XYZ file of C-alpha atoms in Angstrom:
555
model
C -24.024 8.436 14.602
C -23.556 10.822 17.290
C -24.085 10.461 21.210
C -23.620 12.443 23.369
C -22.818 12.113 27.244
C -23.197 15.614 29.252
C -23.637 13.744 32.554
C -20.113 12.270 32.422
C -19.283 16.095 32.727
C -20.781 15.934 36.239
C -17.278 14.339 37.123
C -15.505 17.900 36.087
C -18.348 20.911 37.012
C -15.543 23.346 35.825
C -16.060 21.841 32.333
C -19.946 22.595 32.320
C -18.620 25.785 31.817
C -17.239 25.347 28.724
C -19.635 22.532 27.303
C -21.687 24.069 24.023
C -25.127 22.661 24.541
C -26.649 21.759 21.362
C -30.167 23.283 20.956
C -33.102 22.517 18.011
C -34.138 24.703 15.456
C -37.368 24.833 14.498
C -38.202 21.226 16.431
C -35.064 20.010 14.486
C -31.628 19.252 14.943
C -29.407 19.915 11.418
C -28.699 17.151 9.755
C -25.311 16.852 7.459
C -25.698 17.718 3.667
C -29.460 18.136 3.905
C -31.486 20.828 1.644
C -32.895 22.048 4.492
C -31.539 25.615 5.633
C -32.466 27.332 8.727
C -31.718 31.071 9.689
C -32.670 32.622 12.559
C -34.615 36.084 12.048
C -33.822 37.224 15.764
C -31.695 40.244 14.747
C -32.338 43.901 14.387
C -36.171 44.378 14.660
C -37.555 47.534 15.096
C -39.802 47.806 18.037
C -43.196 50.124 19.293
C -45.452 49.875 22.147
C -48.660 51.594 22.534
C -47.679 54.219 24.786
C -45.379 55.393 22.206
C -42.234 53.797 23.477
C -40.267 52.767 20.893
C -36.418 50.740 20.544
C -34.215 49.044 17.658
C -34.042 45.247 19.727
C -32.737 41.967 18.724
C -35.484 38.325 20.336
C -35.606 37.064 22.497
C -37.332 40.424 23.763
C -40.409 41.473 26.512
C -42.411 44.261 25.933
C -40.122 46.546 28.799
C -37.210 46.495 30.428
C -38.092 44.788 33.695
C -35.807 45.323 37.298
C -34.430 42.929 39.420
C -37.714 42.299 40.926
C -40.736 43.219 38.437
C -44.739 42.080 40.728
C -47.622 43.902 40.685
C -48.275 44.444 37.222
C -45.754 46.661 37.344
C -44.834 44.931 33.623
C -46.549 46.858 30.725
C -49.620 45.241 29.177
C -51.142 46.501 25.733
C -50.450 46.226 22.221
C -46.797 46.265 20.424
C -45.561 45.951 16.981
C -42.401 44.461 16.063
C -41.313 45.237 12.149
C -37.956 43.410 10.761
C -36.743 44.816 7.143
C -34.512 42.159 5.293
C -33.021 41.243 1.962
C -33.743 37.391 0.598
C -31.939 35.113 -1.363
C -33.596 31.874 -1.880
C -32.400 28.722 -1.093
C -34.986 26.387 -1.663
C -38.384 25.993 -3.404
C -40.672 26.118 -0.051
C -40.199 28.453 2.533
C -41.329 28.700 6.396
C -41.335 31.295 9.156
C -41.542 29.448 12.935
C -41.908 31.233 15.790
C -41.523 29.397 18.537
C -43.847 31.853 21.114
C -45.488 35.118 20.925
C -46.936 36.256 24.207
C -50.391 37.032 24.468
C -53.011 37.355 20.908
C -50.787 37.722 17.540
C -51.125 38.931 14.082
C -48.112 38.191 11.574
C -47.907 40.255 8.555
C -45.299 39.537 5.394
C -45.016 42.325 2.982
C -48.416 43.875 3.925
C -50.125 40.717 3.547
C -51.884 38.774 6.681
C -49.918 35.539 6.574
C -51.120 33.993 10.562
C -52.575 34.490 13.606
C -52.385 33.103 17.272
C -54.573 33.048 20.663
C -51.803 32.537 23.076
C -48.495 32.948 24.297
C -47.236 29.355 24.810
C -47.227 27.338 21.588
C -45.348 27.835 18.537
C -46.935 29.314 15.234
C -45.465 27.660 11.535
C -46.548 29.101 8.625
C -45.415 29.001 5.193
C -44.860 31.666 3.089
C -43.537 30.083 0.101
C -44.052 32.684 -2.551
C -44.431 35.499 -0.355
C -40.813 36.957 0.012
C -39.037 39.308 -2.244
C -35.234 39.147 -3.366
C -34.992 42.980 -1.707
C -37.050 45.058 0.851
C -39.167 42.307 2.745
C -41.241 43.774 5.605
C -42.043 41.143 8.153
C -44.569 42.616 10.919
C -45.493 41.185 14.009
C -48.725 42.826 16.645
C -49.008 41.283 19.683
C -50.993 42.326 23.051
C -50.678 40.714 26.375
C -53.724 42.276 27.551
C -55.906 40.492 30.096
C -57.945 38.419 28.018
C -60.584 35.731 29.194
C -61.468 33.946 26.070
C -58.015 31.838 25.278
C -56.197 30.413 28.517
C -54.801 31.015 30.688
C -57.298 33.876 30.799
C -57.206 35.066 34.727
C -56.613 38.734 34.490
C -52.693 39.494 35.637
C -53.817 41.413 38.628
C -55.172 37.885 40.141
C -52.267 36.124 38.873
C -49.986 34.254 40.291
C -47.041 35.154 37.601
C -47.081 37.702 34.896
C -47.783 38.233 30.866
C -44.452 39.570 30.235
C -45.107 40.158 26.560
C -43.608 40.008 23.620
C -41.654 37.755 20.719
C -39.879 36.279 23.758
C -38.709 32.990 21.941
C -36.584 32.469 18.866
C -37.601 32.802 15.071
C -36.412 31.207 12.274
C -36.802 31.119 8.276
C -36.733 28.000 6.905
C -36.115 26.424 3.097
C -36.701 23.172 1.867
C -37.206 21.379 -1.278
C -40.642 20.491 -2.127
C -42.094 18.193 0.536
C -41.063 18.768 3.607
C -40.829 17.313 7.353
C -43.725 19.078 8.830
C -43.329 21.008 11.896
C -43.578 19.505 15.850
C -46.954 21.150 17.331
C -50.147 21.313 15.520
C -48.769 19.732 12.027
C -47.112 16.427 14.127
C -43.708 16.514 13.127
C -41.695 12.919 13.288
C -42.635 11.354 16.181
C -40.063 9.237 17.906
C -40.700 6.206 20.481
C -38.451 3.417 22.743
C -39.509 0.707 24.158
C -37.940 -1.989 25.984
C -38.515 -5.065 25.019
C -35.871 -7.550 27.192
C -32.636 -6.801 28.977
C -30.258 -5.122 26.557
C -32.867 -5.300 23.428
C -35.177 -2.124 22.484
C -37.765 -1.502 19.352
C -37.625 2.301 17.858
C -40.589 3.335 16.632
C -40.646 6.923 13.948
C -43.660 7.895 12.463
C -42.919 10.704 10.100
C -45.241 13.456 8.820
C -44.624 15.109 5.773
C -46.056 18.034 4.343
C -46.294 17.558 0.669
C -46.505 14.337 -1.288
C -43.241 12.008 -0.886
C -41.874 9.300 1.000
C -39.693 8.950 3.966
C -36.211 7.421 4.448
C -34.972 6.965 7.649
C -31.258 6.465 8.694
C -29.706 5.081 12.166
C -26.299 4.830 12.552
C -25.464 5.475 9.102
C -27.574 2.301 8.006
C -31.619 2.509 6.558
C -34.411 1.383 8.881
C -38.132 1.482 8.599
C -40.841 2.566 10.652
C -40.045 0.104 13.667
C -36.997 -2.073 14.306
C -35.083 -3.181 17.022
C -31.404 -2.164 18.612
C -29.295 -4.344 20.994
C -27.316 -2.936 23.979
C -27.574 0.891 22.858
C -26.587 2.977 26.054
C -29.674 3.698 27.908
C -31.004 7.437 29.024
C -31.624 8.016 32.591
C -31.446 11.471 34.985
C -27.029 9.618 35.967
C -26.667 8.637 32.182
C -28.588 10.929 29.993
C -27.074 9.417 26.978
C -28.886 10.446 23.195
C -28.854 9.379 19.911
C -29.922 10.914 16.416
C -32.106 9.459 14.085
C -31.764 11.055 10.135
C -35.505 11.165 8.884
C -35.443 12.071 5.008
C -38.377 13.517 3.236
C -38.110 12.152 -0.223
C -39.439 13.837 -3.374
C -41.582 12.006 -6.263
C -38.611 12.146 -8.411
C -36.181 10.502 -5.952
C -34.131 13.507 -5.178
C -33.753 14.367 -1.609
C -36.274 17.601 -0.312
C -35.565 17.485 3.200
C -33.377 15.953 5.657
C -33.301 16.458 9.510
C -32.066 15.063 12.835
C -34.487 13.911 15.339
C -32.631 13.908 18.605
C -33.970 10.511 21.279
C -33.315 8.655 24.354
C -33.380 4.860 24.665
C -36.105 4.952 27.810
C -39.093 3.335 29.280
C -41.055 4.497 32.059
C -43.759 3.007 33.734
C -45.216 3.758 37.149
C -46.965 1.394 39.682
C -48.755 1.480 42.955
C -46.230 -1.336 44.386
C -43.098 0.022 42.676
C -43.044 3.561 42.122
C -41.216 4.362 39.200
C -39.630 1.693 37.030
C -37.019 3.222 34.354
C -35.602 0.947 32.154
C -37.310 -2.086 33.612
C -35.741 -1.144 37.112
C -36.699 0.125 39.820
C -35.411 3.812 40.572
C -35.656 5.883 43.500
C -37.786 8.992 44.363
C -38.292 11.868 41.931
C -37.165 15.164 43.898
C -37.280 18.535 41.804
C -39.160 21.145 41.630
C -41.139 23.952 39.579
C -40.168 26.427 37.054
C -41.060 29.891 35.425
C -39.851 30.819 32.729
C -39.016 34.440 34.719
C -34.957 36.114 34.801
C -34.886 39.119 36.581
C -34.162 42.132 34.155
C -34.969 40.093 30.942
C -38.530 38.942 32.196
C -39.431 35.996 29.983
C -37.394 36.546 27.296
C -34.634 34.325 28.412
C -31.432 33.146 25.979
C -31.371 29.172 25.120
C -27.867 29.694 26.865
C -30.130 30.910 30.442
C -32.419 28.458 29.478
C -29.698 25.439 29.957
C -27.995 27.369 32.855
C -30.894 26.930 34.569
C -31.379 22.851 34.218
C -27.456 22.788 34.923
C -27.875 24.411 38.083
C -31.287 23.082 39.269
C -29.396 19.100 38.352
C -26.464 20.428 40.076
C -28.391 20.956 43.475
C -29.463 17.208 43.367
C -33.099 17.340 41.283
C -33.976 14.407 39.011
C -37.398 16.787 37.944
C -39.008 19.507 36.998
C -42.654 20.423 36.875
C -43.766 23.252 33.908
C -45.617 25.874 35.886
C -48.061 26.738 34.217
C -47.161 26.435 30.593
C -45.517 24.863 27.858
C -41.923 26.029 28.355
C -39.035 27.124 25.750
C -37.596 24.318 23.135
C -34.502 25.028 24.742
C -35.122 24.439 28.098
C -36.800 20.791 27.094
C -33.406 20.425 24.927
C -31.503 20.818 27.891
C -33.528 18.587 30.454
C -33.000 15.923 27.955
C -28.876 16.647 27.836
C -28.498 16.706 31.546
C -31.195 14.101 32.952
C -34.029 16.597 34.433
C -37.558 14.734 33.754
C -40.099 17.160 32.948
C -43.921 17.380 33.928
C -45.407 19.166 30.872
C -48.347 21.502 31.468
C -50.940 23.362 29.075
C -51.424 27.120 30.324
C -54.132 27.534 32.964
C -53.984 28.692 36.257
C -56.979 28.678 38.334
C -59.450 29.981 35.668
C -62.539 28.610 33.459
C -64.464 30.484 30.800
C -67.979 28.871 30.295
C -67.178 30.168 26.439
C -66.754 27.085 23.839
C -64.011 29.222 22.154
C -62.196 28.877 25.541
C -62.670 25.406 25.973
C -61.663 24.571 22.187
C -58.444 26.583 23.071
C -57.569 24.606 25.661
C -57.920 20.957 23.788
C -56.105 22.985 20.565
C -53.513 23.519 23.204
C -53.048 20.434 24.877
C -52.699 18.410 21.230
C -50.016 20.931 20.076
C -48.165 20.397 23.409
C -47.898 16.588 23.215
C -47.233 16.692 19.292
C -44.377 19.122 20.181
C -42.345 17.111 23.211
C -43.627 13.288 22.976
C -40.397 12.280 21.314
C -38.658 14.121 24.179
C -36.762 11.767 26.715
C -36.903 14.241 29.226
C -40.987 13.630 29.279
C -42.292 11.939 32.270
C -45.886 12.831 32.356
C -48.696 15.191 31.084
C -50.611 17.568 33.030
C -53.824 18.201 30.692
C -55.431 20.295 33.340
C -56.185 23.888 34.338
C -53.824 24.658 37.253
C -55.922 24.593 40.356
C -59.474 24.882 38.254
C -63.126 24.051 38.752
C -63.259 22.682 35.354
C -66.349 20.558 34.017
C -65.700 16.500 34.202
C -66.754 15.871 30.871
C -63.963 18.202 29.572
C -61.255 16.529 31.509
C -62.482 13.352 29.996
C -61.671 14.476 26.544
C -58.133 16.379 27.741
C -57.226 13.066 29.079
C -58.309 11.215 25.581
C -56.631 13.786 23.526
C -53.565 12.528 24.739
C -53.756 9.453 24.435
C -54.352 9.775 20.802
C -51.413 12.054 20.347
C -48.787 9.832 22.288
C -50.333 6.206 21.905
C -47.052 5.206 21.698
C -46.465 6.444 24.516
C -45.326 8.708 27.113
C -49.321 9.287 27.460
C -49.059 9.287 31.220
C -51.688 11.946 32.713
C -51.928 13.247 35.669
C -54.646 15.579 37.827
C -55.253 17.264 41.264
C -56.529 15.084 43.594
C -60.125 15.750 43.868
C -60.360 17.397 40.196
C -63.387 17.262 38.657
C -62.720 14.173 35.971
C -59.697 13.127 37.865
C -60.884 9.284 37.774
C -60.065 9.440 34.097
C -56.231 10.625 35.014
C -53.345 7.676 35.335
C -51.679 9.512 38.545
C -53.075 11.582 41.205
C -51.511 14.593 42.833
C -51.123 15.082 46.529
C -49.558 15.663 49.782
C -47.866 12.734 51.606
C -50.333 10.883 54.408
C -50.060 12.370 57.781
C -48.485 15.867 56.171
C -50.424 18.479 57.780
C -50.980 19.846 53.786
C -52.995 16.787 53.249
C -56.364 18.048 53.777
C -55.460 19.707 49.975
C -55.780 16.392 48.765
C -59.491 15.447 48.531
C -59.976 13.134 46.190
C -59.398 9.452 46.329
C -56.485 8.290 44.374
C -57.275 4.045 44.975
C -54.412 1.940 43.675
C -52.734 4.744 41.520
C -49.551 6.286 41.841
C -49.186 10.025 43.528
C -46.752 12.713 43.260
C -46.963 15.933 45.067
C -46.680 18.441 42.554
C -45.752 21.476 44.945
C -44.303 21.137 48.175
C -42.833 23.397 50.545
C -44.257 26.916 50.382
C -46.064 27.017 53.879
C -48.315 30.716 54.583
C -50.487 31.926 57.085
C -52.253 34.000 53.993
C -51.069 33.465 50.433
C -50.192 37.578 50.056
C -48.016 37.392 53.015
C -44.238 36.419 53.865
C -44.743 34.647 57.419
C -44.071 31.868 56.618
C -40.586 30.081 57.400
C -40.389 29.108 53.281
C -40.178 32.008 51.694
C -36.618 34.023 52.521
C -35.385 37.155 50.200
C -31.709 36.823 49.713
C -30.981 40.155 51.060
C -33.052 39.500 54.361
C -29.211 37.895 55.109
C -28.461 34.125 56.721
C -30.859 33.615 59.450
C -34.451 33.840 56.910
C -32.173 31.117 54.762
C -31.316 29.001 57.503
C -34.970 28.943 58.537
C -36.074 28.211 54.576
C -33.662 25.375 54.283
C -34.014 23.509 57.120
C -38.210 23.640 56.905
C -37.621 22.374 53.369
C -35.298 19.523 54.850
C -37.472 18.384 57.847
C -39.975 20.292 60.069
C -39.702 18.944 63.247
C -42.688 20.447 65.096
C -44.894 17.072 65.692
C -47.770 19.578 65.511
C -47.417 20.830 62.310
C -45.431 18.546 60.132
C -45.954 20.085 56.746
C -44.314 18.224 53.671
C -40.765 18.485 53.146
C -38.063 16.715 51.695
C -37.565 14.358 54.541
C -41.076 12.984 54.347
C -41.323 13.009 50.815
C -38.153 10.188 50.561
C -39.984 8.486 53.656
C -42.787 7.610 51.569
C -43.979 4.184 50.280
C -42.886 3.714 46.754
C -46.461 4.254 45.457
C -46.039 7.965 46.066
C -42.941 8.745 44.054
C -41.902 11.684 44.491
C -42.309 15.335 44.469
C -42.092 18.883 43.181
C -40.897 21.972 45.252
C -43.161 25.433 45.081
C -40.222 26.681 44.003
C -36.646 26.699 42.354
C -36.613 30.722 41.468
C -37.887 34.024 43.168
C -40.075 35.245 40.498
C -42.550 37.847 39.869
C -46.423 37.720 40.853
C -49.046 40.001 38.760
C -51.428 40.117 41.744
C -48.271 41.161 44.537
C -45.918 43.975 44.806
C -43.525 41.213 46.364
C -41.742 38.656 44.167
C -42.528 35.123 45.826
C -39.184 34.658 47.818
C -39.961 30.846 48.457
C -37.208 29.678 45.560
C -34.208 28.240 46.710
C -32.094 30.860 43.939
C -33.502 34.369 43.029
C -34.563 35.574 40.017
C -31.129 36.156 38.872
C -30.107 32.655 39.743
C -27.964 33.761 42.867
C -28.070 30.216 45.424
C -29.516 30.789 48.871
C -28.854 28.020 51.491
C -31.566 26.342 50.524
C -29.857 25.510 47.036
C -26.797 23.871 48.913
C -29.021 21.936 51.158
């Protein structure tokens, strides 16, 4: 058994420093003495745009080299190629290539042969190739295209968009080998799927449903000692945002002739969350207090999207270092790593599927969308760090009907649960949704929340950006480092409290004053990052794009 206890590093911040974070491959954690071997492909790719640019580059990569501050579309936007050359020797009878993202529509080619194919930039893509590779001279080729394209979400063209298509194989990829059945992937195959729930003080049942890909059988190992599907533990230490302690469960896919295929680690958290109209949020069977966080891109300046798992945990160290017990995906489903690292340092996470104020009457569109919502919840329902789903288009006039069926696709997928959803208020379909969001009561962004919520729980999912036009920078929230102290002191003390009686916006101070059916919210935003439709980078995050604190962070 291992555990591990990152937060007790909160006592000695100079030691965050030096922590190694552990991150999954492939969905997976390695698992001692298994068959399975995983090897990242990330290095040495050789790499052409359309315009004729062309580089030698190792992934994470985006399709340019982006500035400090990259808005307007200033980002290129076409087709690429990416081509990687490599020798093979084999190391098991099945073999798999996983890429985690590609951004944009995707064509993957192995030796000249089509092998898969992808409408959008936010989901991983697992394919097996067994058979396929070559002891010498493999040719693995990769076209992408982050064009604007309405028929696979989010589909608003970049130059109305509120962030930007970066481009690119901007998350990891790996080769994997295994014997002949194997744990199938987390996203659209399922994966091992890993639940907790509390079932007295000090007692908790573990559930692991296990899908394999090929015909075997499934051992599973806790501490050293088999278990099946479901049983029970006494007194394990529990995981909350203070004591985000985890635990490995060894899930063995067993071949017909009893010799071990595959073996992995599936990384969990002893948790239970439910969430009332009287109480709030109970974790653990207690009370807890308010959620505070805030949002996230996936956006570093000069690197675009193409962050490093090692940014990626950076970034939930520093935003759980400033105090936040949350953060809200906006407006997509975010790197492996980052999720990995939410659940080592206690960050709760509101999961999104990509959309962002955008609905294509197509059926292909729609389809997309419910293809994407089942492979989000199939990849991060064993994740501790999961609070709630948001199976919506962000800010979208989408039909009822089809927010009926978003909502019941998740249910399926996590009827073990998390399978918490949640909607704007006033959606179209939002009676169907288990929380509402919106602004506090008497906040003068209220009259953004339309809908009635009735006896459910509400969160406001973005609070504190405050503009007299959405293009412009009047506002007292939104404060460029270099504009120097006085634009920061102004950001962090409207985020704190806004004292004018006539226009008492929603801030922090409200937000904790609120009865404990409204539980919490999510700043508009932690990082500066880069618009498609603006020259400006939004300057309403309380670090820039480079992570660099303002006053805002501190307060």
């Amino acid at each position: 058994m291992r555990r591990l206890f990152p937060a007790l590093l909160a006592l000695l911040p100079l030691a965050l420093h030096a922590y190694q974070p552990a991150f999954s491959q492939a969905g997976y954690f390695p698992a001692e003495d298994s068959p399975r071997t995983v090897s990242s492909l990330n290095p040495g790719w050789d790499f052409a745009r359309g315009d004729g640019y062309k580089a030698r580059v190792n992934l994470p990569h985006t399709l340019n080299v982006v500035g400090f501050e990259t808005s307007g579309g200033t980002n290129y936007q076409g087709p690429a190629t990416y081509e990687k050359r490599f020798d093979w020797a084999q190391k098991g009878q099945r073999q798999f290539l996983h890429f985690e993202a590609i951004m944009g529509k995707s064509k993957i080619f192995l030796n000249g042969e089509q092998v898969g194919q992808r409408f959008g930039g936010y989901h991983p893509i697992h394919l097996e190739v067994t058979g396929k590779l070559k002891p010498t001279g493999n040719l693995l080729r990769v076209e992408c295209d982050n064009s604007d394209d309405k028929d696979y979400p989010p589909g608003k063209v970049q130059e109305q968009l509120d962030f930007s298509y970066f481009g690119g194989i901007y998350r990891d990829v790996w080769l994997i080998e295994t014997g002949p059945v194997a744990l199938s992937a987390p996203g659209p195959q399922g994966g091992v799927y890993l639940a907790t729930k509390r079932l007295a003080e000090g007692k908790w049942q573990v559930t692991a449903r296990v899908a394999l890909d090929g015909q075997g059988s499934v051992r599973r190992l806790y501490e050293g000692k088999e278990v099946p599907e479901t049983f029970t533990v006494d007194n394990p230490p529990e995981w909350t945002p203070d004591t985000p302690a985890l635990h490995f469960l060894r899930v063995e896919a067993i071949a017909p002739d009893g010799t071990l295929s595959d073996a992995a680690d599936v990384r969990f958290g002893f948790r239970d969350v439910q969430i009332t109209s009287d109480q709030g949020l109970i974790l653990n069977g207690k009370p807890w207090r308010k959620l505070i966080g805030a949002n996230r891109h996936q956006d570093f300046a000069f690197v675009g999207n193409a962050m490093s798992n090692l940014l990626h945990y950076r970034d939930a160290v520093k935003l759980r270092e400033a105090g936040l017990t949350l953060i809200r995906n906006a407006h997509y489903l975010q790197d492996p790593a980052f999720m990995d690292a939410c659940d080592e340092v206690g960050l709760f996470v509101i999961a999104n599927t990509p959309g962002w104020q955008f609905w294509n009457k197509k059926p292909i569109f729609g389809q997309r969308v419910l293809d994407d919502i089942r492979a989000m919840v199939r990849r991060d329902r064993s994740r501790p760090c999961l609070l709630l789903w948001e199976p919506i288009l962000n800010e979208t006039y989408y039909p009822g009907d089809t927010a009926k069926s978003w909502v019941a696709a998740v249910k399926q997928e996590a009827d073990l649960g998390p399978d918490l959803c949640a909607c704007d208020s006033g959606a179209k379909g939002q009676q169907h949704y288990d929380i509402i969001f919106r602004h506090p009561a008497g906040s003068t962004n209220e009259a953004h929340s339309v809908g009635p919520e009735g006896n459910r729980p509400t969160f406001t999912r973005e609070w504190g950006d405050c503009v007299d036009d959405w293009s412009s920078h009047n506002s007292p929230s939104r404060a460029d480092r270099a504009w120097g102290e006085i634009p920061q002191l102004i950001q962090a003390r409207h985020y704190l409290d806004t004292t004018d009686p006539d226009f008492p916006v929603t801030s922090l101070t409200m937000l904790l004053a609120q009865p404990p059916k409204h539980f919490g919210g999510a700043l508009w935003h932690s990082f500066d990052h880069a618009r498609g439709y603006h020259p400006d980078m939004f300057y309403g995050g309380i670090m820039t794009s480079a992570r660099l604190p303002k006053t805002s962070y501190w307060m």
